[in-house]
Amino acid sequence: MQNNVLILDFGSQYTQLIARRVRELNIFCEIKPYNHLPSDLSNYKAVILSGSPFSVRAENAPHPDLSGIKGKKPLLAVCYGAQYLAHFHGGEVAASNTREYGRARLSTILNGTPFFNGIPENTQVWMSHSDTIKRLPANAKLLASTQEVANAAYTIEGEPTFGIQFHPEVYHTTEGKTLLKNFLVDIAGLEQTWTPDAFVASTVEKLKKQLGKDKVILGLSGGVDSTVAAVLLHKAIGPQLHCIFVNNGLLRKHEFDQVLDQYQHMGLNVKGVDASARFLNALAGESDPEKKRKIIGGVFIEVFDDEAHKVRDVKWLAQGTIYPDVIESVSVTGGPSATIKSHHNVGGLPDFMKLKIVEPLKMLFKDEVRRVGASMGVEDERLGRHPFPGPGLAIRILGDVTPEKVAILQEVDAIFINGLKEWGLYDKVWQAGAMLLPVQSVGVMGDERTYEKCVALRAVESTDGMTADWVNLPYEFLQKTSNDIINKVPGVNRVVYDISSKPPATIEWE
């Protein structure tokens, strides 16, 4: 793929945002860690250097060999990247005397440069750095400044190299998308051909060649990723795809039957397996969140393996892996810096299954998966489904899991989710759910004293789940939902609403 952008990641929290903004311009891009620079750069038509939590002045600062890039390919260096080019090419970087973080305005922009075409002076940008460029690198030409930052943007004369101290990828840089388009389309000459239809056409052809007449199995979850992966594979190999939808007993109310029916109406070759008792028996008495997740993952593999062996001559396992999972598995540090919760590993498959892996969505972000699904005619109800955790309601039941607790939470969850849909709020929320807390509280119903369970409702807005804010749901909606839960779900006498953001809190409670 010649129409491609390489993004070198120096560990910035914003690197994925750079990729998302580039993809929004219908241009394909890939993120690679700075310490895993591709040996063959011929596929890349332009390169972007990300920001970083490091200082270029530090001994352990990222220091890749850019000799095959700088001066040879269009290069955009963002924040740390701009400081890196300055520091190692005759400029000077020093600690900033003032805190350069947050909104700023480009008070001076050099006229006539295509890099800033269509971007007015005084435009808002977003700064996030503690070092600053005191002196530009050799042969550099200043392009823009702010009140606090003299060297906010520059270019290297005689080569298509640009450095900017601000972040064009974040929402608060109002003309960031325009700037990226100027660099990628007008300067680097990239074509804006990365569209859902183009992705479907090219991926189906690749899958046909890759899989041939082989049989493939895929575990469906009811979620967006596995659904779109199934439809894409079905377009390529038809009935050679065998889908398995496992009921772990921890799904939402009636979800197993409803989703299975929807899949069958989509023409997929799908088998439903009700393994509820097997999962719930394995979970009996366990209250540790990590152990619950591992138990559920282990039982799922056992059930899936049992069913996979019933399909003869299967050679491939399909997975709904998406790009953020891939990026995390090959990040600058080789993985997440700290384990917050257990998560599926990319390609995480027991050795005894001996199947090859096919991951048709592994280069897509979640919003791109939805657009690809829409282009293939997948119903909005499937594509707009809120993310739902793999362990299901088990990690929304704090403490041990019992069939009785699952039944209570299914009823509470149904009232909450159906209410969001009835009030026209569901599509305004990124994820919502109810938590069953391991506490009981005193209540009064009629003339009787009660001592029953408490549930917490959670609704957040986000784009990718990495950060999230709680949603300010209408008081009238919360009032009605609370009344309906307490009146209709035996065993619950108190409802609370979670107004924590991520970070510091996570979206799920376990």
Coordinates of C-alpha atoms in Angstrom, one line a residue:
M1 CA 0.0 0.0 0.0
Q2 CA 1.9 3.0 -1.3
N3 CA -0.7 5.6 -0.1
N4 CA 0.4 5.2 3.5
V5 CA 1.5 7.3 6.5
L6 CA 3.9 6.1 9.2
I7 CA 3.4 7.5 12.7
L8 CA 6.4 7.0 15.0
D9 CA 5.2 6.7 18.6
F10 CA 7.4 8.2 21.3
G11 CA 5.0 7.2 24.0
S12 CA 2.5 10.1 23.8
Q13 CA -1.0 9.8 25.2
Y14 CA -2.2 11.5 22.0
T15 CA -0.6 9.2 19.4
Q16 CA -3.8 7.3 18.7
L17 CA -5.5 10.7 18.2
I18 CA -3.0 11.5 15.4
A19 CA -3.9 8.3 13.7
R20 CA -7.6 8.9 14.1
R21 CA -7.3 12.4 12.6
V22 CA -5.3 11.1 9.6
R23 CA -7.9 8.3 9.0
E24 CA -10.7 11.0 9.1
L25 CA -9.0 12.5 6.1
N26 CA -9.5 9.1 4.3
I27 CA -5.8 8.5 4.4
F28 CA -4.4 5.2 5.7
C29 CA -1.8 5.3 8.4
E30 CA 0.0 2.9 10.8
I31 CA 1.5 3.5 14.2
K32 CA 4.9 2.0 15.0
P33 CA 7.0 2.4 18.2
Y34 CA 10.1 4.5 17.7
N35 CA 12.2 1.6 18.7
H36 CA 10.6 -0.7 16.1
L37 CA 11.3 1.4 13.0
P38 CA 10.3 -0.6 9.9
S39 CA 13.3 -1.8 7.9
D40 CA 11.5 -1.2 4.7
L41 CA 10.2 2.4 4.4
S42 CA 9.2 2.2 0.7
N43 CA 5.5 1.7 1.6
Y44 CA 5.3 5.0 3.4
K45 CA 4.7 8.3 1.6
A46 CA 4.9 10.5 4.7
V47 CA 6.0 10.3 8.3
I48 CA 4.7 11.9 11.5
L49 CA 6.7 12.0 14.8
S50 CA 4.5 12.0 17.9
G51 CA 4.9 13.8 21.2
S52 CA 6.3 12.1 24.3
P53 CA 6.4 12.3 28.1
F54 CA 10.2 12.3 27.8
S55 CA 12.5 15.3 27.5
V56 CA 15.0 15.3 24.6
R57 CA 17.6 16.4 27.1
A58 CA 17.3 13.3 29.2
E59 CA 19.8 10.4 28.9
N60 CA 17.0 7.9 28.3
A61 CA 15.2 10.0 25.7
P62 CA 13.9 8.1 22.6
H63 CA 16.6 8.5 19.9
P64 CA 15.7 6.7 16.7
D65 CA 17.8 6.8 13.5
L66 CA 15.9 9.0 11.1
S67 CA 18.5 9.0 8.4
G68 CA 16.2 7.1 6.0
I69 CA 13.4 9.6 6.6
K70 CA 14.5 13.2 7.2
G71 CA 15.0 15.0 3.9
K72 CA 13.9 11.9 2.0
K73 CA 10.2 11.8 2.8
P74 CA 7.7 14.5 3.9
L75 CA 8.1 14.7 7.7
L76 CA 5.9 16.3 10.3
A77 CA 7.3 16.5 13.8
V78 CA 4.8 17.2 16.6
C79 CA 5.9 18.6 20.1
Y80 CA 8.6 16.2 21.2
G81 CA 9.3 15.4 17.6
A82 CA 9.9 19.1 16.8
Q83 CA 12.2 19.4 19.8
Y84 CA 14.0 16.2 18.8
L85 CA 14.8 17.6 15.3
A86 CA 16.0 20.8 16.9
H87 CA 18.1 19.2 19.6
F88 CA 19.9 16.8 17.3
H89 CA 20.3 19.1 14.3
G90 CA 22.1 22.2 15.6
G91 CA 19.2 23.8 17.6
E92 CA 18.8 24.2 21.3
V93 CA 16.1 22.9 23.6
A94 CA 15.8 24.0 27.2
A95 CA 13.4 23.8 30.1
S96 CA 10.6 26.3 29.7
N97 CA 10.5 29.3 32.1
T98 CA 6.7 29.3 32.0
R99 CA 4.1 26.5 32.1
E100 CA 3.3 25.8 28.4
Y101 CA 0.2 23.8 28.7
G102 CA -3.4 24.3 27.4
R103 CA -4.9 26.8 24.9
A104 CA -2.7 29.2 23.0
R105 CA -3.0 31.3 19.9
L106 CA -0.8 31.6 16.9
S107 CA -0.1 35.3 17.0
T108 CA 2.2 35.3 14.0
I109 CA 2.0 33.1 10.9
L110 CA 4.3 33.5 8.0
N111 CA 2.2 34.2 4.9
G112 CA 2.5 32.3 1.7
T113 CA 3.5 28.9 3.1
P114 CA 1.2 26.0 2.0
F115 CA 1.6 24.4 5.4
F116 CA -0.7 27.1 6.9
N117 CA -3.1 27.5 3.9
G118 CA -6.6 28.4 5.1
I119 CA -5.5 28.9 8.7
P120 CA -6.0 32.4 10.0
E121 CA -3.7 34.3 12.4
N122 CA -4.8 34.1 16.1
T123 CA -6.1 30.6 15.5
Q124 CA -6.3 28.5 18.7
V125 CA -3.9 25.6 19.3
W126 CA -3.2 23.3 22.2
M127 CA 0.2 23.2 23.9
S128 CA 1.5 20.4 26.2
H129 CA 5.2 20.6 27.0
S130 CA 7.7 21.5 29.7
D131 CA 10.7 22.0 27.4
T132 CA 10.8 24.7 24.7
I133 CA 12.9 25.3 21.5
K134 CA 15.3 28.2 22.3
R135 CA 17.1 28.0 18.9
L136 CA 15.9 26.5 15.7
P137 CA 17.8 23.7 14.0
A138 CA 20.2 24.3 11.1
N139 CA 18.7 25.7 7.9
A140 CA 15.3 26.2 9.7
K141 CA 12.8 28.9 8.8
L142 CA 10.3 30.1 11.4
L143 CA 6.7 29.7 10.4
A144 CA 4.6 30.6 13.5
S145 CA 4.8 31.9 17.0
T146 CA 2.5 32.4 20.0
Q147 CA 2.8 35.0 22.8
E148 CA 4.7 32.6 25.0
V149 CA 6.3 30.3 22.4
A150 CA 8.6 32.0 19.9
N151 CA 9.3 28.9 17.9
A152 CA 5.8 27.3 17.6
A153 CA 6.3 26.1 14.0
Y154 CA 9.2 25.8 11.6
T155 CA 10.3 24.2 8.4
I156 CA 13.7 23.0 7.2
E157 CA 14.6 24.8 4.0
G158 CA 15.2 22.6 1.0
E159 CA 13.3 19.6 2.4
P160 CA 9.7 18.8 3.2
T161 CA 10.3 18.7 7.0
F162 CA 8.0 20.6 9.4
G163 CA 8.1 20.9 13.2
I164 CA 5.3 22.2 15.4
Q165 CA 5.3 22.7 19.1
F166 CA 1.5 22.3 19.5
H167 CA -0.8 19.3 19.0
P168 CA -2.9 19.4 15.8
E169 CA -4.6 16.1 16.7
V170 CA -6.5 17.3 19.7
Y171 CA -10.0 18.9 19.6
H172 CA -8.8 22.2 21.1
T173 CA -6.5 22.9 18.1
T174 CA -9.4 24.3 16.1
E175 CA -7.7 24.1 12.7
G176 CA -5.7 20.9 13.4
K177 CA -7.5 18.9 10.7
T178 CA -6.9 21.6 8.1
L179 CA -3.1 21.7 9.0
L180 CA -2.9 17.9 8.7
K181 CA -4.6 18.0 5.3
N182 CA -2.3 20.7 4.1
F183 CA 0.7 18.6 5.0
L184 CA -0.5 15.2 3.9
V185 CA -2.5 16.1 0.7
D186 CA -1.0 19.4 -0.5
I187 CA 2.6 18.8 0.5
A188 CA 3.1 15.0 0.7
G189 CA 0.7 14.4 -2.2
L190 CA -1.3 11.6 -0.6
E191 CA -4.7 10.6 -2.1
Q192 CA -7.8 10.5 0.1
T193 CA -8.9 7.0 -0.9
W194 CA -9.1 5.3 2.5
T195 CA -12.9 4.8 2.6
P196 CA -15.2 2.0 4.1
D197 CA -16.2 0.7 0.6
A198 CA -12.5 0.6 -0.5
F199 CA -11.6 -1.2 2.7
V200 CA -14.4 -3.8 2.3
A201 CA -13.4 -4.5 -1.4
S202 CA -9.7 -4.9 -0.7
T203 CA -10.2 -6.9 2.5
V204 CA -12.6 -9.3 0.9
E205 CA -10.2 -10.0 -1.9
K206 CA -7.3 -10.5 0.5
L207 CA -9.5 -12.9 2.6
K208 CA -10.4 -14.9 -0.4
K209 CA -6.7 -15.4 -1.3
Q210 CA -5.7 -16.0 2.3
L211 CA -8.4 -18.5 3.2
G212 CA -9.2 -20.2 -0.1
K213 CA -11.5 -23.2 0.6
D214 CA -10.5 -23.5 4.3
K215 CA -13.1 -23.5 7.1
V216 CA -13.0 -20.7 9.7
I217 CA -14.6 -20.5 13.2
L218 CA -15.5 -17.2 14.9
G219 CA -16.8 -16.6 18.4
L220 CA -19.6 -14.1 18.3
S221 CA -20.3 -11.9 21.3
G222 CA -23.2 -9.8 20.1
G223 CA -20.9 -6.7 20.0
V224 CA -19.9 -4.5 17.1
D225 CA -16.4 -5.9 16.4
S226 CA -17.3 -9.6 16.2
T227 CA -20.5 -8.8 14.2
V228 CA -18.7 -6.7 11.5
A229 CA -15.8 -9.3 11.4
A230 CA -18.4 -12.0 10.8
V231 CA -20.2 -10.1 8.0
L232 CA -16.9 -9.3 6.3
L233 CA -15.7 -12.9 6.4
H234 CA -19.1 -14.1 5.2
K235 CA -18.8 -11.9 2.1
A236 CA -15.5 -13.5 1.4
I237 CA -16.0 -17.2 2.1
G238 CA -19.8 -17.7 2.8
P239 CA -20.7 -21.0 4.5
Q240 CA -17.1 -21.8 5.2
L241 CA -17.4 -19.5 8.2
H242 CA -18.8 -21.2 11.3
C243 CA -19.9 -18.8 14.0
I244 CA -20.4 -19.8 17.7
F245 CA -22.4 -17.7 20.1
V246 CA -21.9 -18.8 23.7
N247 CA -24.3 -17.9 26.5
N248 CA -22.2 -17.6 29.6
G249 CA -25.2 -16.9 31.8
L250 CA -24.0 -13.4 32.3
L251 CA -25.6 -11.6 29.3
R252 CA -28.4 -9.0 29.5
K253 CA -32.0 -10.1 29.9
H254 CA -33.2 -12.2 26.9
E255 CA -30.0 -11.2 25.0
F256 CA -28.9 -14.7 24.0
D257 CA -32.2 -15.5 22.2
Q258 CA -32.6 -12.0 20.7
V259 CA -29.0 -11.8 19.3
L260 CA -29.0 -15.3 18.1
D261 CA -32.2 -14.6 16.1
Q262 CA -30.7 -11.5 14.7
Y263 CA -27.6 -13.3 13.5
Q264 CA -29.6 -16.0 11.8
H265 CA -31.7 -13.4 10.0
M266 CA -28.4 -11.9 8.7
G267 CA -27.7 -15.1 6.9
L268 CA -24.7 -16.1 9.1
N269 CA -23.9 -19.8 9.7
V270 CA -24.2 -19.5 13.5
K271 CA -24.7 -22.0 16.4
G272 CA -25.9 -20.9 19.8
V273 CA -24.5 -22.7 22.8
D274 CA -26.1 -22.3 26.3
A275 CA -23.3 -22.9 28.8
S276 CA -24.8 -20.8 31.6
A277 CA -24.7 -23.5 34.2
R278 CA -21.1 -24.3 33.4
F279 CA -20.0 -20.7 33.9
L280 CA -22.0 -20.0 37.0
N281 CA -20.9 -23.3 38.7
A282 CA -17.2 -22.3 38.0
L283 CA -17.8 -18.9 39.5
A284 CA -19.5 -20.1 42.7
G285 CA -18.0 -18.5 45.8
E286 CA -15.4 -16.4 44.0
S287 CA -15.4 -12.7 44.8
D288 CA -12.0 -11.5 43.5
P289 CA -12.5 -9.5 40.3
E290 CA -9.3 -10.7 38.6
K291 CA -10.0 -14.3 39.4
K292 CA -13.6 -14.0 38.2
R293 CA -12.3 -12.7 34.8
K294 CA -9.8 -15.5 34.5
I295 CA -12.4 -18.1 35.4
I296 CA -14.8 -16.8 32.7
G297 CA -12.0 -16.6 30.2
G298 CA -10.9 -20.2 31.0
V299 CA -14.4 -21.7 30.8
F300 CA -15.1 -19.8 27.5
I301 CA -12.0 -21.3 25.9
E302 CA -13.0 -24.8 27.1
V303 CA -16.6 -24.4 25.7
F304 CA -15.4 -22.8 22.5
D305 CA -12.8 -25.6 22.0
D306 CA -15.5 -28.3 22.6
E307 CA -17.7 -26.7 19.9
A308 CA -14.9 -26.0 17.5
H309 CA -14.0 -29.7 17.5
K310 CA -17.5 -30.5 16.3
V311 CA -16.7 -28.7 13.0
R312 CA -14.4 -30.9 10.9
D313 CA -11.2 -29.7 9.3
V314 CA -11.2 -26.2 10.7
K315 CA -7.9 -24.4 10.0
W316 CA -8.5 -20.8 11.1
L317 CA -9.8 -18.9 14.1
A318 CA -11.2 -15.5 13.3
Q319 CA -11.0 -12.7 15.9
G320 CA -12.6 -9.3 16.1
T321 CA -9.3 -7.7 17.2
I322 CA -9.2 -4.0 16.4
Y323 CA -6.3 -1.5 16.0
P324 CA -6.1 -0.2 19.6
D325 CA -5.5 -3.8 20.8
V326 CA -2.7 -4.2 18.3
I327 CA -1.1 -0.9 19.2
E328 CA -1.2 -1.8 22.9
S329 CA 0.5 -5.1 22.3
V330 CA 3.4 -3.5 20.5
S331 CA 3.6 -0.2 22.3
V332 CA 6.8 1.7 23.1
T333 CA 7.2 -0.2 26.4
G334 CA 6.1 -3.5 24.9
G335 CA 2.7 -3.4 26.5
P336 CA 0.6 -1.4 29.0
S337 CA 2.7 0.4 31.7
A338 CA 0.5 -1.0 34.4
T339 CA -2.1 -3.8 34.5
I340 CA -5.4 -2.1 35.4
K341 CA -7.6 -5.1 34.6
S342 CA -7.1 -8.4 32.7
H343 CA -7.9 -8.0 29.1
H344 CA -7.8 -10.3 26.0
N345 CA -4.4 -10.6 24.4
V346 CA -4.0 -10.0 20.7
G347 CA -4.0 -13.5 19.2
G348 CA -4.4 -15.0 22.7
L349 CA -5.2 -18.6 21.8
P350 CA -4.3 -21.8 23.7
D351 CA -1.6 -23.8 22.0
F352 CA -3.7 -26.9 22.0
M353 CA -6.2 -25.5 19.5
K354 CA -3.5 -25.4 16.8
L355 CA -5.4 -22.9 14.6
K356 CA -4.1 -20.1 12.4
I357 CA -5.4 -16.6 13.2
V358 CA -7.3 -14.3 10.9
E359 CA -8.1 -10.8 12.1
P360 CA -9.9 -8.8 9.3
L361 CA -10.4 -5.7 11.5
K362 CA -7.0 -5.4 13.1
M363 CA -6.1 -2.1 11.3
L364 CA -9.4 -0.3 12.2
F365 CA -10.4 1.9 15.1
K366 CA -13.9 1.4 16.6
D367 CA -15.5 4.3 14.7
E368 CA -14.1 2.9 11.5
V369 CA -15.5 -0.6 12.3
R370 CA -19.0 1.0 12.6
R371 CA -18.6 2.8 9.3
V372 CA -17.4 -0.4 7.6
G373 CA -20.4 -2.3 9.0
A374 CA -22.8 0.4 7.8
S375 CA -21.3 0.2 4.3
M376 CA -22.1 -3.6 4.3
G377 CA -25.7 -3.0 5.4
V378 CA -25.4 -4.1 9.1
E379 CA -28.4 -2.7 11.0
D380 CA -28.0 0.5 13.0
E381 CA -29.2 -1.4 16.2
R382 CA -26.2 -3.7 16.0
L383 CA -23.7 -1.0 15.1
G384 CA -25.0 1.4 17.7
R385 CA -24.9 -1.2 20.5
H386 CA -23.0 0.1 23.6
P387 CA -19.8 -1.7 24.4
F388 CA -20.4 -4.6 26.8
P389 CA -17.6 -6.3 28.9
G390 CA -16.5 -9.7 27.8
P391 CA -17.1 -11.1 31.4
G392 CA -20.6 -9.7 31.2
L393 CA -22.6 -9.0 34.3
A394 CA -20.0 -10.9 36.5
I395 CA -17.9 -7.7 36.8
R396 CA -21.0 -5.6 37.5
I397 CA -21.8 -7.8 40.4
L398 CA -19.3 -6.8 43.1
G399 CA -18.4 -9.8 45.1
D400 CA -19.4 -13.4 44.5
V401 CA -21.8 -14.2 41.6
T402 CA -24.9 -16.3 42.1
P403 CA -27.9 -17.0 39.7
E404 CA -30.1 -14.9 42.0
K405 CA -27.8 -11.9 41.8
V406 CA -27.6 -12.2 38.0
A407 CA -31.4 -12.3 37.8
I408 CA -31.7 -9.2 39.9
L409 CA -29.1 -7.3 37.9
Q410 CA -30.6 -8.4 34.5
E411 CA -34.0 -6.9 35.6
V412 CA -32.4 -3.6 36.8
D413 CA -30.2 -3.3 33.7
A414 CA -33.2 -3.9 31.4
I415 CA -35.2 -1.1 33.1
F416 CA -32.2 1.3 32.8
I417 CA -31.3 0.5 29.1
N418 CA -34.9 0.3 27.9
G419 CA -35.5 3.6 29.6
L420 CA -32.6 5.2 27.9
K421 CA -34.0 4.1 24.5
E422 CA -37.5 5.2 25.3
W423 CA -36.3 8.7 26.4
G424 CA -34.1 9.1 23.3
L425 CA -31.0 9.0 25.4
Y426 CA -29.4 5.7 24.3
D427 CA -27.5 7.1 21.3
K428 CA -26.2 10.1 23.3
V429 CA -24.5 7.7 25.7
W430 CA -21.3 5.8 24.8
Q431 CA -21.8 3.1 27.5
A432 CA -24.3 2.5 30.2
G433 CA -25.0 -0.2 32.8
A434 CA -26.0 -1.1 36.3
M435 CA -23.8 -2.4 39.2
L436 CA -25.1 -4.6 42.0
L437 CA -23.3 -3.5 45.1
P438 CA -22.2 -5.8 48.0
V439 CA -24.1 -3.7 50.6
Q440 CA -27.6 -3.7 52.0
S441 CA -29.4 -0.7 53.3
V442 CA -32.4 0.1 55.4
G443 CA -35.6 1.2 53.6
V444 CA -39.2 1.6 54.2
M445 CA -41.9 0.2 51.9
G446 CA -45.5 0.8 53.1
D447 CA -45.4 0.3 56.9
E448 CA -42.6 -2.2 56.7
R449 CA -38.9 -1.9 57.3
T450 CA -36.7 -3.4 54.5
Y451 CA -33.1 -4.4 54.4
E452 CA -32.2 -4.9 50.8
K453 CA -29.7 -4.4 48.0
C454 CA -28.3 -1.2 46.5
V455 CA -27.7 -0.7 42.8
A456 CA -25.5 2.0 41.0
L457 CA -26.4 3.2 37.6
R458 CA -23.5 4.3 35.3
A459 CA -23.6 6.2 32.0
V460 CA -20.6 7.7 30.3
E461 CA -19.7 9.6 27.1
S462 CA -16.4 8.8 25.3
T463 CA -14.9 8.1 21.9
D464 CA -12.7 5.1 22.6
G465 CA -13.1 4.2 26.3
M466 CA -9.6 5.5 27.1
T467 CA -11.1 8.5 28.9
A468 CA -14.7 9.1 29.8
D469 CA -17.0 11.6 31.4
W470 CA -20.2 10.8 33.3
V471 CA -23.4 11.8 31.4
N472 CA -25.6 14.4 33.0
L473 CA -28.9 12.5 32.5
P474 CA -32.2 14.4 33.2
Y475 CA -33.4 14.4 36.8
E476 CA -36.8 13.4 35.6
F477 CA -35.4 10.3 33.8
L478 CA -33.3 9.3 36.8
Q479 CA -36.3 9.8 39.1
K480 CA -38.6 7.5 37.0
T481 CA -35.8 4.9 36.5
S482 CA -35.2 4.8 40.2
N483 CA -38.9 4.4 41.0
D484 CA -39.3 1.7 38.4
I485 CA -36.3 -0.3 39.7
I486 CA -37.4 -0.2 43.3
N487 CA -41.0 -0.9 42.6
K488 CA -40.4 -3.7 40.0
V489 CA -37.3 -5.5 41.1
P490 CA -37.7 -7.5 44.4
G491 CA -34.6 -7.2 46.6
V492 CA -33.6 -3.7 45.7
N493 CA -34.5 -0.7 47.8
R494 CA -31.9 1.9 46.9
V495 CA -30.6 3.4 43.6
V496 CA -27.5 5.7 43.2
Y497 CA -26.0 7.3 40.2
D498 CA -22.2 7.2 39.6
I499 CA -20.8 10.7 38.7
S500 CA -17.1 9.6 38.5
S501 CA -15.0 10.3 35.4
K502 CA -12.2 8.1 33.9
P503 CA -9.6 8.8 35.1
P504 CA -9.5 8.4 38.0
A505 CA -12.3 5.9 38.1
T506 CA -12.7 3.2 35.4
I507 CA -15.9 2.7 33.5
E508 CA -16.7 -0.7 35.0
W509 CA -16.5 -1.1 38.8
E510 CA -14.4 -4.3 38.7

